Short mmCIF file of C-alpha atoms in Angstrom, two decimals:
data_model
loop_
_atom_site.label_atom_id
_atom_site.label_comp_id
_atom_site.label_asym_id
_atom_site.label_seq_id
_atom_site.Cartn_x
_atom_site.Cartn_y
_atom_site.Cartn_z
CA MET M 1 32.63 16.77 -31.82
CA ASN M 2 30.08 19.35 -32.03
CA GLU M 3 26.40 19.26 -30.59
CA ARG M 4 25.08 17.99 -33.87
CA GLN M 5 27.45 15.20 -34.08
CA ARG M 6 26.85 14.30 -30.43
CA ALA M 7 22.98 14.19 -31.10
CA GLN M 8 23.51 11.85 -33.91
CA ARG M 9 25.54 9.25 -31.80
CA PRO M 10 23.66 6.08 -31.16
CA GLY M 11 23.92 6.74 -27.42
CA GLY M 12 22.32 10.12 -27.82
CA ARG M 13 19.42 8.81 -29.94
CA SER M 14 18.95 5.89 -27.39
CA ALA M 15 18.82 8.29 -24.60
CA ARG M 16 16.35 10.50 -26.36
CA VAL M 17 14.07 7.58 -27.13
CA GLY M 18 14.26 6.40 -23.57
CA ALA M 19 13.26 9.78 -22.27
CA GLU M 20 10.30 10.04 -24.76
CA VAL M 21 9.11 6.68 -23.70
CA HIS M 22 9.44 7.37 -20.06
CA GLN M 23 7.61 10.61 -20.65
CA ALA M 24 4.83 8.79 -22.43
CA VAL M 25 4.56 6.10 -19.57
CA THR M 26 4.40 8.91 -16.98
CA GLU M 27 1.55 10.72 -18.87
CA LEU M 28 -0.45 7.63 -19.35
CA ILE M 29 -0.12 6.66 -15.68
CA SER M 30 -1.40 10.12 -14.78
CA GLU M 31 -4.26 10.07 -17.26
CA ARG M 32 -5.52 6.48 -16.94
CA GLY M 33 -3.89 4.75 -14.05
CA TYR M 34 -1.80 1.41 -14.03
CA GLY M 35 -3.32 -1.40 -16.01
CA ASN M 36 -5.34 0.86 -18.44
CA PHE M 37 -2.83 1.35 -21.31
CA THR M 38 -0.75 -0.85 -23.62
CA VAL M 39 2.67 -1.04 -24.97
CA GLY M 40 1.11 0.10 -28.45
CA GLU M 41 -0.31 3.17 -26.80
CA VAL M 42 3.03 4.09 -25.18
CA ALA M 43 4.82 3.49 -28.51
CA ALA M 44 2.35 5.81 -30.42
CA ARG M 45 2.47 8.63 -27.89
CA ALA M 46 6.38 8.42 -27.81
CA GLY M 47 6.40 8.15 -31.62
CA VAL M 48 8.54 4.98 -31.65
CA ALA M 49 7.80 1.53 -32.99
CA ASP M 50 6.30 -1.16 -30.67
CA SER M 51 9.16 -3.44 -31.53
CA SER M 52 11.63 -0.78 -30.09
CA ILE M 53 10.01 -0.90 -26.77
CA TYR M 54 9.80 -4.93 -26.77
CA ARG M 55 13.47 -5.03 -27.73
CA ARG M 56 14.73 -2.63 -25.02
CA TRP M 57 12.35 -3.37 -22.04
CA GLY M 58 10.96 -6.81 -22.99
CA GLY M 59 7.41 -5.79 -21.92
CA LEU M 60 5.29 -3.18 -20.17
CA GLU M 61 6.05 -4.53 -16.63
CA THR M 62 9.63 -4.07 -16.98
CA LEU M 63 9.20 -0.58 -18.64
CA LEU M 64 6.80 0.50 -15.71
CA THR M 65 9.31 -0.56 -13.12
CA ASP M 66 12.20 1.20 -15.07
CA VAL M 67 10.27 4.41 -14.96
CA ALA M 68 9.54 4.00 -11.26
CA LEU M 69 13.20 3.28 -10.51
CA THR M 70 14.44 6.25 -12.52
CA ARG M 71 11.99 8.42 -10.56
CA LEU M 72 13.11 7.03 -7.18
CA ASN M 73 16.79 7.23 -8.00
CA THR M 74 16.44 10.91 -9.15
CA ARG M 75 14.23 11.96 -6.33
CA SER M 76 15.28 9.73 -3.38
CA PRO M 77 18.96 8.91 -4.12
CA MET M 78 20.61 6.97 -1.29
CA PRO M 79 22.74 9.81 0.61
CA ASP M 80 26.32 9.34 1.73
CA THR M 81 26.75 11.80 4.63
CA GLY M 82 29.57 10.11 6.51
CA SER M 83 27.46 8.73 9.27
CA LEU M 84 24.68 6.10 9.44
CA ALA M 85 22.40 8.41 11.57
CA GLY M 86 23.00 10.98 8.93
CA ASP M 87 22.30 8.84 5.92
CA LEU M 88 19.16 7.30 7.49
CA ARG M 89 17.74 10.69 8.59
CA THR M 90 18.49 12.23 5.11
CA TYR M 91 17.10 9.27 3.30
CA ALA M 92 13.96 9.07 5.55
CA ALA M 93 13.38 12.82 5.06
CA GLN M 94 13.65 12.57 1.30
CA VAL M 95 11.21 9.65 1.27
CA ALA M 96 8.80 11.57 3.60
CA ARG M 97 8.85 14.59 1.27
CA GLU M 98 8.37 12.43 -1.77
CA ILE M 99 5.38 10.48 -0.66
CA THR M 100 3.59 13.35 0.79
CA GLY M 101 3.94 15.17 -2.58
CA PRO M 102 1.77 14.87 -5.80
CA ASP M 103 1.27 11.26 -6.58
CA GLY M 104 3.37 10.39 -3.59
CA LEU M 105 1.89 6.78 -3.64
CA ALA M 106 3.05 6.14 -7.21
CA VAL M 107 5.26 3.29 -5.90
CA VAL M 108 2.56 1.72 -3.87
CA ARG M 109 0.14 1.99 -6.92
CA LEU M 110 2.75 0.36 -9.01
CA ALA M 111 3.37 -2.41 -6.58
CA VAL M 112 -0.37 -3.17 -6.15
CA ALA M 113 -0.85 -3.13 -9.83
CA LEU M 114 2.12 -5.54 -10.70
CA SER M 115 1.08 -7.77 -7.63
CA SER M 116 -2.11 -8.67 -9.59
CA ASN M 117 -0.59 -8.99 -12.96
CA GLY M 118 0.67 -12.51 -13.15
CA GLN M 119 4.12 -13.87 -13.16
CA GLN M 120 5.66 -11.05 -15.19
CA GLY M 121 4.27 -8.49 -12.94
CA LEU M 122 5.49 -10.27 -9.83
CA GLN M 123 9.06 -10.62 -11.33
CA ALA M 124 9.14 -6.77 -12.17
CA ARG M 125 7.99 -5.93 -8.71
CA ASP M 126 10.78 -8.16 -7.32
CA ASP M 127 13.35 -6.67 -9.59
CA LEU M 128 12.49 -3.17 -8.52
CA LEU M 129 12.61 -4.12 -4.82
CA ALA M 130 15.99 -5.98 -5.19
CA GLU M 131 17.57 -2.81 -6.99
CA ARG M 132 16.48 -0.46 -4.18
CA THR M 133 17.36 -3.04 -1.44
CA ARG M 134 20.89 -3.34 -3.14
CA GLN M 135 21.33 0.38 -2.92
CA LEU M 136 20.23 0.47 0.69
CA GLN M 137 22.46 -2.41 1.54
CA SER M 138 25.45 -0.41 0.07
CA MET M 139 24.62 2.44 2.45
CA LEU M 140 24.48 0.09 5.49
CA ASP M 141 27.74 -1.78 4.39
CA ARG M 142 29.57 1.62 4.35
CA ALA M 143 28.48 2.41 7.90
CA ARG M 144 29.70 -1.19 8.88
CA GLU M 145 33.05 -0.48 7.13
CA ARG M 146 33.27 2.59 9.30
CA GLY M 147 32.78 0.43 12.28
CA GLU M 148 29.23 1.58 13.07
CA HIS M 149 26.53 -0.83 14.23
CA ALA M 150 24.06 -1.01 11.46
CA PRO M 151 20.60 -2.65 11.28
CA ASP M 152 19.85 -4.88 8.21
CA ALA M 153 17.97 -3.52 5.22
CA PHE M 154 14.87 -5.42 6.24
CA GLY M 155 14.90 -3.39 9.55
CA VAL M 156 15.01 -0.21 7.71
CA VAL M 157 12.05 -1.12 5.45
CA ASP M 158 10.11 -2.55 8.36
CA HIS M 159 10.50 0.29 10.80
CA ILE M 160 11.34 3.42 8.76
CA MET M 161 9.82 3.06 5.32
CA ALA M 162 6.84 0.86 6.24
CA PRO M 163 5.37 3.23 8.80
CA MET M 164 5.78 6.29 6.59
CA TYR M 165 4.03 4.62 3.61
CA ILE M 166 1.20 3.24 5.63
CA ARG M 167 0.51 6.52 7.38
CA VAL M 168 0.37 8.36 4.04
CA LEU M 169 -1.75 5.55 2.59
CA LEU M 170 -4.28 5.68 5.48
CA GLY M 171 -4.14 9.44 5.80
CA MET M 172 -2.76 9.22 9.43
CA GLY M 173 -1.54 12.75 9.80
CA PRO M 174 1.50 14.51 8.45
CA LEU M 175 5.04 13.10 8.56
CA THR M 176 6.62 15.78 10.64
CA PRO M 177 10.47 16.08 10.93
CA ASP M 178 10.21 14.93 14.69
CA TYR M 179 8.21 11.84 13.61
CA VAL M 180 10.57 10.83 10.91
CA ASP M 181 13.74 11.34 12.92
CA GLY M 182 12.16 9.36 15.75
CA LEU M 183 11.74 6.40 13.48
CA VAL M 184 15.41 6.52 12.66
CA ASP M 185 16.45 7.10 16.33
CA ARG M 186 14.16 4.31 17.49
CA LEU M 187 15.71 1.77 14.95
CA LEU M 188 19.35 2.94 15.71
CA MET D 1 -42.66 -16.02 16.59
CA ASN D 2 -41.98 -18.61 14.08
CA GLU D 3 -39.16 -18.44 11.35
CA ARG D 4 -41.45 -17.21 8.74
CA GLN D 5 -42.48 -14.21 10.90
CA ARG D 6 -38.85 -13.61 11.85
CA ALA D 7 -37.94 -13.35 7.98
CA GLN D 8 -40.84 -10.95 7.46
CA ARG D 9 -39.73 -8.35 10.09
CA PRO D 10 -38.20 -5.24 8.67
CA GLY D 11 -34.92 -5.94 10.48
CA GLY D 12 -34.92 -9.27 8.71
CA ARG D 13 -35.44 -7.79 5.25
CA SER D 14 -32.91 -5.02 5.94
CA ALA D 15 -30.29 -7.56 6.84
CA ARG D 16 -31.03 -9.62 3.81
CA VAL D 17 -30.73 -6.52 1.51
CA GLY D 18 -27.52 -5.66 3.20
CA ALA D 19 -26.10 -9.11 2.63
CA GLU D 20 -27.18 -9.11 -0.98
CA VAL D 21 -25.65 -5.73 -1.58
CA HIS D 22 -22.42 -6.64 0.10
CA GLN D 23 -22.16 -9.88 -1.94
CA ALA D 24 -22.77 -7.71 -5.11
CA VAL D 25 -19.97 -5.26 -4.18
CA THR D 26 -17.54 -8.17 -3.37
CA GLU D 27 -18.15 -9.83 -6.74
CA LEU D 28 -17.74 -6.48 -8.65
CA ILE D 29 -14.53 -5.64 -6.87
CA SER D 30 -13.18 -9.19 -7.72
CA GLU D 31 -14.47 -9.07 -11.41
CA ARG D 32 -13.49 -5.42 -12.28
CA GLY D 33 -11.50 -3.81 -9.40
CA TYR D 34 -12.17 -0.65 -7.53
CA GLY D 35 -13.40 2.34 -9.56
CA ASN D 36 -14.71 0.42 -12.39
CA PHE D 37 -18.26 -0.09 -11.24
CA THR D 38 -21.22 2.25 -10.17
CA VAL D 39 -23.90 2.11 -7.57
CA GLY D 40 -26.32 1.45 -10.27
CA GLU D 41 -24.46 -1.75 -11.21
CA VAL D 42 -24.34 -2.86 -7.53
CA ALA D 43 -28.05 -2.22 -7.29
CA ALA D 44 -28.86 -4.14 -10.43
CA ARG D 45 -26.89 -7.13 -9.33
CA ALA D 46 -28.30 -7.15 -5.80
CA GLY D 47 -31.76 -6.67 -7.09
CA VAL D 48 -32.57 -3.52 -5.28
CA ALA D 49 -33.30 0.04 -6.43
CA ASP D 50 -30.43 2.49 -6.60
CA SER D 51 -32.31 4.72 -4.12
CA SER D 52 -32.12 1.88 -1.42
CA ILE D 53 -28.41 2.06 -1.55
CA TYR D 54 -28.16 5.79 -1.57
CA ARG D 55 -30.61 6.00 1.38
CA ARG D 56 -28.72 3.45 3.48
CA TRP D 57 -25.09 4.18 2.53
CA GLY D 58 -25.16 7.64 1.01
CA GLY D 59 -22.83 6.69 -1.86
CA LEU D 60 -20.31 4.15 -3.24
CA GLU D 61 -17.33 5.17 -1.10
CA THR D 62 -19.29 4.55 2.23
CA LEU D 63 -20.69 1.22 0.82
CA LEU D 64 -17.14 0.20 -0.10
CA THR D 65 -15.73 0.90 3.32
CA ASP D 66 -18.73 -0.67 5.12
CA VAL D 67 -17.97 -3.97 3.02
CA ALA D 68 -14.39 -3.75 3.90
CA LEU D 69 -15.10 -3.13 7.60
CA THR D 70 -17.47 -6.12 7.76
CA ARG D 71 -14.84 -8.34 6.28
CA LEU D 72 -12.09 -7.01 8.78
CA ASN D 73 -14.41 -7.28 11.74
CA THR D 74 -15.27 -10.87 10.84
CA ARG D 75 -11.98 -12.15 9.84
CA SER D 76 -9.64 -10.13 12.10
CA PRO D 77 -11.68 -9.28 15.06
CA MET D 78 -9.79 -7.74 18.03
CA PRO D 79 -9.06 -10.41 20.47
CA ASP D 80 -9.45 -10.27 24.26
CA THR D 81 -7.11 -12.98 25.68
CA GLY D 82 -6.47 -11.45 29.12
CA SER D 83 -2.93 -10.12 28.39
CA LEU D 84 -1.52 -7.36 26.00
CA ALA D 85 1.10 -9.67 24.66
CA GLY D 86 -1.62 -12.39 24.04
CA ASP D 87 -3.89 -9.89 22.34
CA LEU D 88 -1.38 -8.31 20.13
CA ARG D 89 0.18 -11.72 19.13
CA THR D 90 -3.20 -13.18 18.37
CA TYR D 91 -4.17 -10.04 16.40
CA ALA D 92 -0.85 -9.93 14.53
CA ALA D 93 -1.13 -13.52 13.56
CA GLN D 94 -4.75 -13.13 12.25
CA VAL D 95 -3.77 -10.09 10.14
CA ALA D 96 -0.73 -12.06 8.79
CA ARG D 97 -2.83 -14.97 7.87
CA GLU D 98 -5.56 -12.60 6.20
CA ILE D 99 -3.16 -10.51 4.16
CA THR D 100 -1.26 -13.45 2.89
CA GLY D 101 -4.42 -15.16 1.82
CA PRO D 102 -6.53 -14.69 -1.43
CA ASP D 103 -6.87 -10.98 -2.12
CA GLY D 104 -4.99 -10.19 1.03
CA LEU D 105 -4.27 -6.64 -0.12
CA ALA D 106 -8.00 -5.81 -0.39
CA VAL D 107 -7.78 -3.11 2.32
CA VAL D 108 -4.60 -1.67 0.62
CA ARG D 109 -6.28 -1.52 -2.71
CA LEU D 110 -9.37 0.05 -1.18
CA ALA D 111 -7.21 2.76 0.51
CA VAL D 112 -5.33 3.50 -2.74
CA ALA D 113 -8.64 3.68 -4.68
CA LEU D 114 -10.25 5.97 -1.99
CA SER D 115 -7.14 8.25 -1.79
CA SER D 116 -7.53 9.19 -5.29
CA ASN D 117 -11.28 9.62 -5.28
CA GLY D 118 -11.82 13.31 -4.02
CA GLN D 119 -13.22 14.51 -0.73
CA GLN D 120 -15.81 11.71 -0.33
CA GLY D 121 -13.22 9.07 -0.94
CA LEU D 122 -10.80 10.53 1.63
CA GLN D 123 -13.73 10.84 4.10
CA ALA D 124 -14.67 7.21 3.72
CA ARG D 125 -10.99 6.06 4.09
CA ASP D 126 -10.73 8.22 7.32
CA ASP D 127 -13.85 6.65 8.70
CA LEU D 128 -12.62 3.18 8.02
CA LEU D 129 -9.38 3.91 9.74
CA ALA D 130 -11.10 5.66 12.70
CA GLU D 131 -13.37 2.57 13.29
CA ARG D 132 -10.60 0.20 13.36
CA THR D 133 -8.33 2.42 15.38
CA ARG D 134 -11.14 2.68 17.88
CA GLN D 135 -11.34 -1.02 18.30
CA LEU D 136 -7.61 -1.31 18.67
CA GLN D 137 -7.56 1.53 21.31
CA SER D 138 -10.32 -0.45 23.26
CA MET D 139 -7.78 -3.36 23.38
CA LEU D 140 -5.00 -1.07 24.65
CA ASP D 141 -7.14 0.52 27.16
CA ARG D 142 -8.17 -2.92 28.59
CA ALA D 143 -4.50 -3.57 29.06
CA ARG D 144 -3.91 -0.36 30.79
CA GLU D 145 -6.80 -0.97 33.01
CA ARG D 146 -5.09 -4.21 34.02
CA GLY D 147 -2.04 -2.35 34.81
CA GLU D 148 -0.03 -3.33 31.95
CA HIS D 149 2.25 -0.92 30.00
CA ALA D 150 0.70 -0.47 26.58
CA PRO D 151 2.00 1.32 23.49
CA ASP D 152 -0.35 3.81 21.77
CA ALA D 153 -2.45 2.63 18.71
CA PHE D 154 -0.12 4.50 16.36
CA GLY D 155 2.77 2.42 17.62
CA VAL D 156 1.03 -0.75 16.85
CA VAL D 157 0.09 0.53 13.26
CA ASP D 158 3.69 1.80 12.71
CA HIS D 159 5.68 -1.14 13.95
CA ILE D 160 3.32 -4.35 13.70
CA MET D 161 0.78 -3.66 10.99
CA ALA D 162 2.72 -1.45 8.59
CA PRO D 163 5.76 -3.87 8.29
CA MET D 164 3.55 -6.86 7.60
CA TYR D 165 1.45 -4.96 4.92
CA ILE D 166 4.50 -3.50 3.26
CA ARG D 167 6.32 -6.92 3.19
CA VAL D 168 3.19 -8.57 1.58
CA LEU D 169 2.92 -5.62 -0.82
CA LEU D 170 6.57 -5.89 -2.00
CA GLY D 171 6.63 -9.59 -1.92
CA MET D 172 9.39 -9.60 0.76
CA GLY D 173 9.16 -13.23 1.87
CA PRO D 174 6.69 -15.01 4.02
CA LEU D 175 5.46 -13.66 7.32
CA THR D 176 6.53 -16.62 9.53
CA PRO D 177 5.25 -16.86 13.16
CA ASP D 178 8.72 -15.98 14.51
CA TYR D 179 8.68 -12.75 12.32
CA VAL D 180 5.13 -11.80 13.46
CA ASP D 181 5.86 -12.65 17.24
CA GLY D 182 9.14 -10.79 16.92
CA LEU D 183 7.37 -7.49 15.62
CA VAL D 184 5.11 -7.66 18.80
CA ASP D 185 7.89 -8.51 21.10
CA ARG D 186 10.03 -5.61 19.76
CA LEU D 187 7.18 -3.15 20.32
CA LEU D 188 6.38 -4.40 23.92
#
């Protein structure tokens, strides 16, 4: 199979459409902010039919969380270093780097926007959280299987993720490596 | 001095204007959200001149944080129960009640809006945080003066406030009294 044939396969076309739609969403969030664009505008910018977006994602809320989840999974994947302390330190450092970078509060902005967007918004927010919690839980389960004593996923969110997000949100100083490692050590 | 004279004093008029402007801001936030109204629109709704608002508050960002701070101070005042555990439990319970109520994420929404509103926005956000941190620090200082061992204000934000805010923001279940007290006990 040559490159041309590969590009014509349905999977190839579907992946391209997905990438174009994701790119259009990212641009519209950056230009206008959440809540200030429609599925029609995403479709027009991506060069696809509205119906393609509704068929694949169901609606704007699901599309927004799919874009956010793709970004999270790419930029803050759950590590597998062989020890819980190593995994949590690596993960916390990734999150710290991500949320102090350009548009680091993207996930907070999305959660705020979805929270005030009716039942579909709340469902999309819950689905996003459930998927990331599932990944985090896998990391903790691996530690337990190795015989390590692991906190639950809520503990990680409460005492590692939450302080970092709130500090960035409120502009409470930089997230130094010492501070981030300290959150992990304190929890463990 | 009778009621009529009291109402005519400059302080009385100033307080009335302040209340009307605050009310106008609260309504506009509720109707349109942050970032979607101007000082001119606040002034028109409150029935005052634009120049009165600029003279008293300097700009929209400072006015927004003044409204938020007034709400926080009214609804979540720093308690003084005579013990640090009592103060922190009372304060945490107040915050939990407030942020799970109608528009409980008002402060988060404001912080997000100010964070993306240039230098004036960041300054207003920092001033709001500094004022609440100062109040919290007073509560912790009182505990130290009584001979109690108190965490610093950052510890309270990181491990009591942050988990509650992030749980509400992400829709992670109710903030039960056991959970809220547990955050306080864990920190102490």
